[in-house]
C-alpha cells in the first residue's frame, strides 16, 4: 500500500518554469476501478510480477535511486564532458534539463492529486510513497529529460535516450 513518505509535499502547486501551468500537459485519467481496462491493467501487472527475473529487479533498482533526476543529470554531465570545455554551454545544458524535469514532475504531481490513484499492491519492488501513483513522476521526468538531452546533444544516439526513458518509466 501507500505508506512511504510523500516525494515532495505541495509539489502539485509549485510554479512551473516553461509550461504555462501544471495542467498544460494533459494526462488521460486512469481506468475506472472494476472496468475492463482496469482488469486488463491488473492482469498485465500480475503477469509481470510472475515473470519477474533478477535482470528485471536489477533494472528497477538502477532507476529507483533517489532523487529521480539523478540518472538524467549524470547523463547531462557525461554528455557535456565529451565536448570541448564551454562553461556557458554546459550551464545552459544543465539548466534546460533541470527545468524540463522540474516542470514534468510538477505536472505529474498535479495530475496525481487530481486522479488520486493508489499504487498497486502486487508485490512491489520499491516502497510506494504516500501520494497517489498515477501518473508516474519518474516516467514524466525520464521523458522530459531524454527529449531535452536529445535536443542538446544531437551527436548522441537519441534512440538510446528514448529506450532508457521507457525503461525508467516501466521500472515504476
Short mmCIF file of N, CA and C in Angstrom, two decimals:
data_model
loop_
_atom_site.label_atom_id
_atom_site.label_comp_id
_atom_site.label_asym_id
_atom_site.label_seq_id
_atom_site.Cartn_x
_atom_site.Cartn_y
_atom_site.Cartn_z
N UNK A 1 0.81 -1.19 0.00
CA UNK A 1 0.00 0.00 0.00
C UNK A 1 0.85 1.25 0.00
N UNK A 2 0.20 2.37 0.07
CA UNK A 2 0.89 3.66 0.05
C UNK A 2 1.25 4.07 1.47
N UNK A 3 2.45 3.70 1.90
CA UNK A 3 2.82 4.01 3.27
C UNK A 3 4.13 4.76 3.38
N UNK A 4 4.82 4.98 2.28
CA UNK A 4 6.08 5.71 2.32
C UNK A 4 5.85 7.20 2.43
N UNK A 5 6.90 7.96 2.61
CA UNK A 5 6.76 9.41 2.73
C UNK A 5 6.42 10.04 1.38
N UNK A 6 5.72 11.16 1.37
CA UNK A 6 5.45 11.83 0.10
C UNK A 6 6.76 12.33 -0.50
N UNK A 7 6.84 12.31 -1.82
CA UNK A 7 8.07 12.74 -2.51
C UNK A 7 8.37 14.20 -2.17
N UNK A 8 7.43 15.06 -2.37
CA UNK A 8 7.58 16.49 -2.09
C UNK A 8 6.21 17.04 -1.74
N UNK A 9 5.93 17.24 -0.48
CA UNK A 9 4.62 17.79 -0.11
C UNK A 9 4.37 19.13 -0.81
N UNK A 10 3.20 19.27 -1.39
CA UNK A 10 2.84 20.53 -2.05
C UNK A 10 3.38 20.70 -3.45
N UNK A 11 4.10 19.72 -4.00
CA UNK A 11 4.71 19.87 -5.33
C UNK A 11 3.68 20.12 -6.42
N UNK A 12 2.47 19.63 -6.23
CA UNK A 12 1.43 19.83 -7.24
C UNK A 12 1.09 21.30 -7.44
N UNK A 13 1.43 22.13 -6.48
CA UNK A 13 1.08 23.56 -6.57
C UNK A 13 2.29 24.44 -6.90
N UNK A 14 3.46 23.84 -7.09
CA UNK A 14 4.63 24.65 -7.41
C UNK A 14 4.45 25.34 -8.75
N UNK A 15 5.11 26.49 -8.88
CA UNK A 15 5.08 27.24 -10.14
C UNK A 15 5.95 26.50 -11.17
N UNK A 16 5.44 26.42 -12.40
CA UNK A 16 6.24 25.83 -13.47
C UNK A 16 7.09 26.92 -14.11
N UNK A 17 8.16 26.51 -14.76
CA UNK A 17 9.10 27.46 -15.35
C UNK A 17 8.82 27.71 -16.82
N UNK A 18 8.55 26.65 -17.57
CA UNK A 18 8.33 26.79 -19.01
C UNK A 18 6.88 26.51 -19.36
N UNK A 19 6.30 25.49 -18.77
CA UNK A 19 4.89 25.21 -19.01
C UNK A 19 4.05 26.37 -18.48
N UNK A 20 2.97 26.72 -19.17
CA UNK A 20 2.13 27.80 -18.65
C UNK A 20 1.50 27.45 -17.30
N UNK A 21 1.27 26.16 -17.07
CA UNK A 21 0.74 25.70 -15.79
C UNK A 21 0.98 24.20 -15.68
N UNK A 22 0.80 23.66 -14.49
CA UNK A 22 0.98 22.23 -14.29
C UNK A 22 -0.07 21.42 -15.04
N UNK A 23 -1.19 22.01 -15.37
CA UNK A 23 -2.24 21.29 -16.10
C UNK A 23 -2.11 21.42 -17.61
N UNK A 24 -1.08 22.13 -18.09
CA UNK A 24 -0.91 22.35 -19.53
C UNK A 24 -0.64 21.06 -20.29
N UNK A 25 -0.02 20.10 -19.66
CA UNK A 25 0.21 18.79 -20.27
C UNK A 25 -0.96 17.92 -19.84
N UNK A 26 -1.79 17.51 -20.79
CA UNK A 26 -2.97 16.73 -20.48
C UNK A 26 -2.59 15.26 -20.26
N UNK A 27 -3.12 14.69 -19.21
CA UNK A 27 -2.90 13.29 -18.88
C UNK A 27 -4.27 12.61 -18.85
N UNK A 28 -4.44 11.52 -19.60
CA UNK A 28 -5.73 10.84 -19.56
C UNK A 28 -5.96 10.21 -18.19
N UNK A 29 -7.21 10.13 -17.78
CA UNK A 29 -7.48 9.51 -16.47
C UNK A 29 -7.16 8.03 -16.51
N UNK A 30 -6.85 7.46 -15.36
CA UNK A 30 -6.63 6.01 -15.31
C UNK A 30 -7.97 5.30 -15.49
N UNK A 31 -7.94 4.02 -15.81
CA UNK A 31 -9.19 3.28 -15.95
C UNK A 31 -9.99 3.30 -14.65
N UNK A 32 -11.28 3.33 -14.78
CA UNK A 32 -12.15 3.30 -13.60
C UNK A 32 -12.05 1.94 -12.93
N UNK A 33 -11.98 1.92 -11.58
CA UNK A 33 -11.92 0.63 -10.87
C UNK A 33 -13.07 -0.28 -11.30
N UNK A 34 -12.74 -1.54 -11.54
CA UNK A 34 -13.75 -2.52 -11.94
C UNK A 34 -14.02 -2.56 -13.43
N UNK A 35 -13.48 -1.59 -14.19
CA UNK A 35 -13.71 -1.58 -15.64
C UNK A 35 -12.87 -2.66 -16.31
N UNK A 36 -13.22 -2.95 -17.57
CA UNK A 36 -12.45 -3.93 -18.34
C UNK A 36 -11.00 -3.47 -18.48
N UNK A 37 -10.79 -2.17 -18.69
CA UNK A 37 -9.43 -1.65 -18.83
C UNK A 37 -8.65 -1.81 -17.52
N UNK A 38 -9.30 -1.58 -16.39
CA UNK A 38 -8.63 -1.76 -15.09
C UNK A 38 -8.29 -3.23 -14.87
N UNK A 39 -9.17 -4.12 -15.26
CA UNK A 39 -8.91 -5.55 -15.13
C UNK A 39 -7.75 -5.97 -16.03
N UNK A 40 -7.67 -5.41 -17.25
CA UNK A 40 -6.54 -5.70 -18.13
C UNK A 40 -5.23 -5.22 -17.51
N UNK A 41 -5.25 -4.01 -16.93
CA UNK A 41 -4.06 -3.48 -16.26
C UNK A 41 -3.63 -4.39 -15.12
N UNK A 42 -4.58 -4.82 -14.30
CA UNK A 42 -4.28 -5.68 -13.15
C UNK A 42 -3.73 -7.02 -13.62
N UNK A 43 -4.31 -7.57 -14.67
CA UNK A 43 -3.84 -8.85 -15.22
C UNK A 43 -2.43 -8.71 -15.78
N UNK A 44 -2.16 -7.61 -16.48
CA UNK A 44 -0.81 -7.37 -17.02
C UNK A 44 0.21 -7.23 -15.89
N UNK A 45 -0.18 -6.55 -14.82
CA UNK A 45 0.71 -6.40 -13.68
C UNK A 45 1.00 -7.75 -13.02
N UNK A 46 -0.03 -8.58 -12.85
CA UNK A 46 0.18 -9.91 -12.27
C UNK A 46 1.13 -10.74 -13.12
N UNK A 47 0.95 -10.68 -14.46
CA UNK A 47 1.85 -11.41 -15.37
C UNK A 47 3.29 -10.90 -15.22
N UNK A 48 3.44 -9.58 -15.13
CA UNK A 48 4.79 -9.01 -15.00
C UNK A 48 5.43 -9.45 -13.68
N UNK A 49 4.66 -9.47 -12.60
CA UNK A 49 5.20 -9.90 -11.30
C UNK A 49 5.58 -11.38 -11.36
N UNK A 50 4.73 -12.19 -11.97
CA UNK A 50 5.01 -13.62 -12.07
C UNK A 50 6.24 -13.91 -12.93
N UNK A 51 6.49 -13.07 -13.92
CA UNK A 51 7.62 -13.27 -14.84
C UNK A 51 8.87 -12.52 -14.41
N UNK A 52 8.84 -11.89 -13.25
CA UNK A 52 9.96 -11.08 -12.79
C UNK A 52 11.23 -11.91 -12.70
N UNK A 53 12.31 -11.36 -13.21
CA UNK A 53 13.62 -12.03 -13.19
C UNK A 53 14.61 -11.19 -12.40
N UNK A 54 15.76 -11.75 -12.13
CA UNK A 54 16.80 -10.97 -11.44
C UNK A 54 17.24 -9.79 -12.31
N UNK A 55 17.18 -9.95 -13.62
CA UNK A 55 17.52 -8.85 -14.53
C UNK A 55 16.49 -7.72 -14.41
N UNK A 56 15.21 -8.09 -14.32
CA UNK A 56 14.16 -7.09 -14.14
C UNK A 56 14.35 -6.36 -12.82
N UNK A 57 14.64 -7.11 -11.77
CA UNK A 57 14.85 -6.49 -10.45
C UNK A 57 16.04 -5.54 -10.49
N UNK A 58 17.11 -5.92 -11.19
CA UNK A 58 18.28 -5.04 -11.30
C UNK A 58 17.93 -3.75 -12.03
N UNK A 59 17.10 -3.85 -13.06
CA UNK A 59 16.67 -2.66 -13.80
C UNK A 59 15.86 -1.74 -12.90
N UNK A 60 14.94 -2.30 -12.14
CA UNK A 60 14.13 -1.49 -11.22
C UNK A 60 15.04 -0.79 -10.22
N UNK A 61 15.98 -1.52 -9.65
CA UNK A 61 16.89 -0.92 -8.65
C UNK A 61 17.75 0.18 -9.27
N UNK A 62 18.17 -0.01 -10.53
CA UNK A 62 19.01 1.00 -11.17
C UNK A 62 18.27 2.33 -11.28
N UNK A 63 16.97 2.29 -11.58
CA UNK A 63 16.21 3.52 -11.75
C UNK A 63 15.60 4.02 -10.46
N UNK A 64 15.67 3.26 -9.39
CA UNK A 64 14.99 3.61 -8.15
C UNK A 64 15.83 4.41 -7.16
N UNK A 65 16.98 4.85 -7.54
CA UNK A 65 17.78 5.60 -6.57
C UNK A 65 17.36 7.06 -6.54
N UNK A 66 17.10 7.57 -5.35
CA UNK A 66 16.68 8.97 -5.26
C UNK A 66 17.86 9.91 -5.46
N UNK A 67 17.64 11.09 -5.91
CA UNK A 67 16.38 11.58 -6.46
C UNK A 67 16.17 11.06 -7.88
N UNK A 68 14.94 11.11 -8.35
CA UNK A 68 14.58 10.58 -9.68
C UNK A 68 15.33 11.29 -10.80
N UNK A 69 15.82 12.49 -10.53
CA UNK A 69 16.52 13.27 -11.57
C UNK A 69 17.98 12.86 -11.71
N UNK A 70 18.52 12.14 -10.75
CA UNK A 70 19.97 11.84 -10.73
C UNK A 70 20.48 11.18 -12.00
N UNK A 71 19.85 10.12 -12.51
CA UNK A 71 20.42 9.49 -13.71
C UNK A 71 20.46 10.42 -14.91
N UNK A 72 19.51 11.34 -14.96
CA UNK A 72 19.44 12.24 -16.11
C UNK A 72 20.44 13.38 -15.98
N UNK A 73 20.66 13.87 -14.77
CA UNK A 73 21.70 14.88 -14.57
C UNK A 73 23.07 14.27 -14.83
N UNK A 74 23.26 13.02 -14.43
CA UNK A 74 24.52 12.33 -14.72
C UNK A 74 24.72 12.19 -16.23
N UNK A 75 23.65 11.87 -16.95
CA UNK A 75 23.74 11.76 -18.41
C UNK A 75 24.11 13.11 -19.01
N UNK A 76 23.54 14.19 -18.49
CA UNK A 76 23.89 15.53 -18.97
C UNK A 76 25.37 15.81 -18.72
N UNK A 77 25.85 15.48 -17.51
CA UNK A 77 27.26 15.71 -17.20
C UNK A 77 28.17 14.90 -18.10
N UNK A 78 27.82 13.66 -18.38
CA UNK A 78 28.63 12.82 -19.28
C UNK A 78 28.67 13.42 -20.69
N UNK A 79 27.53 13.90 -21.15
CA UNK A 79 27.46 14.48 -22.49
C UNK A 79 28.26 15.77 -22.58
N UNK A 80 28.16 16.61 -21.55
CA UNK A 80 28.94 17.86 -21.51
C UNK A 80 30.43 17.53 -21.49
N UNK A 81 30.82 16.53 -20.73
CA UNK A 81 32.24 16.18 -20.59
C UNK A 81 32.85 15.69 -21.91
N UNK A 82 32.03 15.23 -22.82
CA UNK A 82 32.55 14.72 -24.09
C UNK A 82 32.71 15.80 -25.15
N UNK A 83 32.38 17.02 -24.79
CA UNK A 83 32.55 18.15 -25.70
C UNK A 83 33.70 19.02 -25.23
N UNK A 84 34.20 19.89 -26.11
CA UNK A 84 35.22 20.84 -25.65
C UNK A 84 34.67 21.70 -24.51
N UNK A 85 35.57 22.15 -23.64
CA UNK A 85 35.17 22.96 -22.49
C UNK A 85 34.40 24.20 -22.95
N UNK A 86 33.20 24.40 -22.35
CA UNK A 86 32.32 25.51 -22.71
C UNK A 86 31.42 25.80 -21.51
N UNK A 87 31.93 26.57 -20.52
CA UNK A 87 31.12 26.81 -19.32
C UNK A 87 29.72 27.37 -19.58
N UNK A 88 29.54 28.37 -20.45
CA UNK A 88 28.17 28.84 -20.69
C UNK A 88 27.28 27.76 -21.32
N UNK A 89 27.82 27.01 -22.27
CA UNK A 89 27.05 25.94 -22.91
C UNK A 89 26.72 24.82 -21.92
N UNK A 90 27.68 24.52 -21.05
CA UNK A 90 27.45 23.50 -20.04
C UNK A 90 26.36 23.94 -19.07
N UNK A 91 26.44 25.18 -18.62
CA UNK A 91 25.43 25.71 -17.70
C UNK A 91 24.06 25.70 -18.34
N UNK A 92 24.00 26.07 -19.61
CA UNK A 92 22.72 26.07 -20.33
C UNK A 92 22.15 24.66 -20.39
N UNK A 93 22.99 23.69 -20.71
CA UNK A 93 22.52 22.30 -20.81
C UNK A 93 21.96 21.84 -19.46
N UNK A 94 22.70 22.07 -18.39
CA UNK A 94 22.23 21.65 -17.06
C UNK A 94 20.92 22.34 -16.70
N UNK A 95 20.83 23.63 -17.01
CA UNK A 95 19.63 24.38 -16.67
C UNK A 95 18.42 23.87 -17.46
N UNK A 96 18.59 23.64 -18.75
CA UNK A 96 17.46 23.19 -19.57
C UNK A 96 16.97 21.81 -19.14
N UNK A 97 17.90 20.91 -18.85
CA UNK A 97 17.50 19.58 -18.40
C UNK A 97 16.79 19.68 -17.05
N UNK A 98 17.33 20.47 -16.14
CA UNK A 98 16.73 20.60 -14.81
C UNK A 98 15.35 21.23 -14.88
N UNK A 99 15.18 22.26 -15.68
CA UNK A 99 13.88 22.93 -15.80
C UNK A 99 12.85 21.98 -16.42
N UNK A 100 13.26 21.23 -17.43
CA UNK A 100 12.33 20.28 -18.06
C UNK A 100 11.87 19.23 -17.04
N UNK A 101 12.81 18.73 -16.25
CA UNK A 101 12.46 17.71 -15.24
C UNK A 101 11.57 18.31 -14.16
N UNK A 102 11.85 19.53 -13.75
CA UNK A 102 11.04 20.20 -12.72
C UNK A 102 9.61 20.37 -13.21
N UNK A 103 9.45 20.92 -14.40
CA UNK A 103 8.10 21.11 -14.93
C UNK A 103 7.37 19.78 -15.09
N UNK A 104 8.06 18.75 -15.57
CA UNK A 104 7.45 17.43 -15.73
C UNK A 104 7.00 16.87 -14.39
N UNK A 105 7.82 17.00 -13.37
CA UNK A 105 7.47 16.49 -12.04
C UNK A 105 6.29 17.25 -11.46
N UNK A 106 6.28 18.56 -11.60
CA UNK A 106 5.16 19.36 -11.07
C UNK A 106 3.87 18.98 -11.79
N UNK A 107 3.93 18.83 -13.11
CA UNK A 107 2.74 18.42 -13.87
C UNK A 107 2.27 17.04 -13.42
N UNK A 108 3.19 16.10 -13.26
CA UNK A 108 2.80 14.76 -12.80
C UNK A 108 2.14 14.82 -11.42
N UNK A 109 2.72 15.61 -10.53
CA UNK A 109 2.14 15.72 -9.19
C UNK A 109 0.76 16.38 -9.24
N UNK A 110 0.56 17.34 -10.14
CA UNK A 110 -0.75 17.96 -10.30
C UNK A 110 -1.79 16.90 -10.65
N UNK A 111 -1.47 16.06 -11.63
CA UNK A 111 -2.43 15.04 -12.06
C UNK A 111 -2.59 13.94 -11.01
N UNK A 112 -1.53 13.62 -10.29
CA UNK A 112 -1.65 12.65 -9.19
C UNK A 112 -2.70 13.12 -8.20
N UNK A 113 -2.64 14.40 -7.85
CA UNK A 113 -3.59 14.95 -6.89
C UNK A 113 -5.01 14.95 -7.46
N UNK A 114 -5.12 15.12 -8.75
CA UNK A 114 -6.46 15.13 -9.37
C UNK A 114 -7.05 13.72 -9.42
N UNK A 115 -6.23 12.74 -9.83
CA UNK A 115 -6.75 11.38 -10.01
C UNK A 115 -6.76 10.55 -8.73
N UNK A 116 -5.83 10.81 -7.82
CA UNK A 116 -5.75 10.11 -6.53
C UNK A 116 -5.80 8.58 -6.66
N UNK A 117 -5.02 8.04 -7.57
CA UNK A 117 -4.97 6.59 -7.78
C UNK A 117 -3.90 5.99 -6.88
N UNK A 118 -4.30 5.03 -6.07
CA UNK A 118 -3.36 4.32 -5.21
C UNK A 118 -2.43 3.45 -6.04
N UNK A 119 -1.24 3.23 -5.51
CA UNK A 119 -0.30 2.33 -6.16
C UNK A 119 -0.83 0.90 -6.06
N UNK A 120 -0.54 0.08 -7.07
CA UNK A 120 -0.96 -1.31 -6.98
C UNK A 120 -0.24 -2.01 -5.84
N UNK A 121 -0.84 -3.04 -5.33
CA UNK A 121 -0.25 -3.75 -4.18
C UNK A 121 0.41 -5.06 -4.58
N UNK A 122 0.59 -5.29 -5.85
CA UNK A 122 1.17 -6.54 -6.35
C UNK A 122 2.66 -6.63 -6.09
N UNK A 123 3.07 -7.13 -4.94
CA UNK A 123 4.46 -7.43 -4.65
C UNK A 123 5.43 -6.38 -5.19
N UNK A 124 5.35 -5.14 -4.67
CA UNK A 124 6.21 -4.08 -5.22
C UNK A 124 7.68 -4.28 -4.86
N UNK A 125 8.54 -3.87 -5.77
CA UNK A 125 9.99 -3.91 -5.53
C UNK A 125 10.46 -2.64 -4.83
N UNK A 126 9.69 -1.57 -4.97
CA UNK A 126 10.04 -0.31 -4.34
C UNK A 126 8.89 0.12 -3.44
N UNK A 127 9.22 0.80 -2.37
CA UNK A 127 8.20 1.27 -1.44
C UNK A 127 7.33 2.32 -2.10
N UNK A 128 6.03 2.13 -1.99
CA UNK A 128 5.10 3.10 -2.57
C UNK A 128 5.03 4.33 -1.68
N UNK A 129 5.16 5.53 -2.26
CA UNK A 129 5.04 6.74 -1.46
C UNK A 129 3.60 6.94 -1.02
N UNK A 130 3.39 7.87 -0.12
CA UNK A 130 2.04 8.10 0.39
C UNK A 130 1.16 8.87 -0.59
N UNK A 131 1.76 9.53 -1.58
CA UNK A 131 0.92 10.25 -2.54
C UNK A 131 0.39 9.27 -3.59
N UNK A 132 -0.60 9.69 -4.36
CA UNK A 132 -1.14 8.82 -5.41
C UNK A 132 -0.05 8.39 -6.40
N UNK A 133 -0.32 7.34 -7.16
CA UNK A 133 0.71 6.75 -8.01
C UNK A 133 0.63 7.13 -9.49
N UNK A 134 -0.47 7.70 -9.94
CA UNK A 134 -0.63 7.95 -11.37
C UNK A 134 -0.89 9.42 -11.62
N UNK A 135 -0.15 9.97 -12.59
CA UNK A 135 0.90 9.39 -13.41
C UNK A 135 2.23 9.35 -12.66
N UNK A 136 3.15 8.58 -13.17
CA UNK A 136 4.45 8.42 -12.54
C UNK A 136 5.35 9.63 -12.80
N UNK A 137 5.83 10.24 -11.72
CA UNK A 137 6.76 11.36 -11.92
C UNK A 137 8.09 10.85 -12.47
N UNK A 138 8.45 9.59 -12.16
CA UNK A 138 9.67 9.01 -12.73
C UNK A 138 9.56 8.96 -14.25
N UNK A 139 8.39 8.53 -14.74
CA UNK A 139 8.18 8.46 -16.18
C UNK A 139 8.18 9.86 -16.80
N UNK A 140 7.52 10.80 -16.15
CA UNK A 140 7.46 12.17 -16.67
C UNK A 140 8.85 12.79 -16.72
N UNK A 141 9.62 12.61 -15.66
CA UNK A 141 10.98 13.14 -15.61
C UNK A 141 11.84 12.50 -16.69
N UNK A 142 11.74 11.19 -16.85
CA UNK A 142 12.53 10.48 -17.85
C UNK A 142 12.19 10.96 -19.26
N UNK A 143 10.90 11.10 -19.54
CA UNK A 143 10.50 11.56 -20.86
C UNK A 143 11.00 12.96 -21.16
N UNK A 144 10.84 13.86 -20.21
CA UNK A 144 11.28 15.24 -20.42
C UNK A 144 12.79 15.32 -20.58
N UNK A 145 13.52 14.68 -19.68
CA UNK A 145 14.98 14.74 -19.73
C UNK A 145 15.53 14.13 -21.01
N UNK A 146 15.00 12.98 -21.40
CA UNK A 146 15.53 12.32 -22.60
C UNK A 146 15.34 13.18 -23.84
N UNK A 147 14.22 13.86 -23.94
CA UNK A 147 13.97 14.71 -25.11
C UNK A 147 14.86 15.95 -25.12
N UNK A 148 15.05 16.55 -23.97
CA UNK A 148 15.92 17.73 -23.91
C UNK A 148 17.37 17.32 -24.18
N UNK A 149 17.79 16.20 -23.63
CA UNK A 149 19.15 15.73 -23.90
C UNK A 149 19.35 15.42 -25.38
N UNK A 150 18.35 14.83 -26.02
CA UNK A 150 18.45 14.53 -27.46
C UNK A 150 18.56 15.84 -28.26
N UNK A 151 17.83 16.86 -27.84
CA UNK A 151 17.90 18.16 -28.50
C UNK A 151 19.27 18.82 -28.30
N UNK A 152 19.77 18.79 -27.06
CA UNK A 152 21.03 19.46 -26.74
C UNK A 152 22.25 18.75 -27.31
N UNK A 153 22.17 17.43 -27.42
CA UNK A 153 23.33 16.63 -27.84
C UNK A 153 22.95 15.76 -29.02
N UNK A 154 22.72 16.37 -30.18
CA UNK A 154 22.28 15.60 -31.35
C UNK A 154 23.31 14.57 -31.81
N UNK A 155 24.55 14.72 -31.37
CA UNK A 155 25.58 13.74 -31.73
C UNK A 155 25.43 12.43 -30.93
N UNK A 156 24.64 12.48 -29.87
CA UNK A 156 24.40 11.29 -29.04
C UNK A 156 23.20 10.53 -29.62
N UNK A 157 23.17 9.22 -29.47
CA UNK A 157 22.04 8.45 -30.03
C UNK A 157 20.72 8.74 -29.30
N UNK A 158 19.83 9.44 -29.97
CA UNK A 158 18.52 9.78 -29.38
C UNK A 158 17.72 8.51 -29.08
N UNK A 159 17.88 7.50 -29.92
CA UNK A 159 17.14 6.25 -29.70
C UNK A 159 17.53 5.62 -28.36
N UNK A 160 18.79 5.72 -27.98
CA UNK A 160 19.23 5.16 -26.69
C UNK A 160 18.58 5.92 -25.54
N UNK A 161 18.52 7.25 -25.67
CA UNK A 161 17.87 8.06 -24.63
C UNK A 161 16.39 7.68 -24.51
N UNK A 162 15.74 7.50 -25.64
CA UNK A 162 14.32 7.14 -25.61
C UNK A 162 14.12 5.76 -24.98
N UNK A 163 14.98 4.81 -25.32
CA UNK A 163 14.89 3.47 -24.71
C UNK A 163 15.11 3.55 -23.20
N UNK A 164 16.08 4.35 -22.78
CA UNK A 164 16.33 4.50 -21.35
C UNK A 164 15.13 5.14 -20.65
N UNK A 165 14.52 6.12 -21.29
CA UNK A 165 13.34 6.76 -20.70
C UNK A 165 12.19 5.75 -20.56
N UNK A 166 12.00 4.94 -21.57
CA UNK A 166 10.94 3.91 -21.49
C UNK A 166 11.25 2.89 -20.40
N UNK A 167 12.52 2.51 -20.30
CA UNK A 167 12.92 1.57 -19.24
C UNK A 167 12.68 2.18 -17.85
N UNK A 168 13.05 3.44 -17.68
CA UNK A 168 12.83 4.12 -16.40
C UNK A 168 11.34 4.18 -16.08
N UNK A 169 10.53 4.48 -17.07
CA UNK A 169 9.07 4.55 -16.87
C UNK A 169 8.51 3.17 -16.49
N UNK A 170 8.92 2.15 -17.21
CA UNK A 170 8.42 0.79 -16.93
C UNK A 170 8.91 0.28 -15.58
N UNK A 171 10.01 0.81 -15.10
CA UNK A 171 10.56 0.34 -13.81
C UNK A 171 9.65 0.68 -12.65
N UNK A 172 8.75 1.62 -12.83
CA UNK A 172 7.81 2.00 -11.77
C UNK A 172 6.55 1.20 -11.87
#
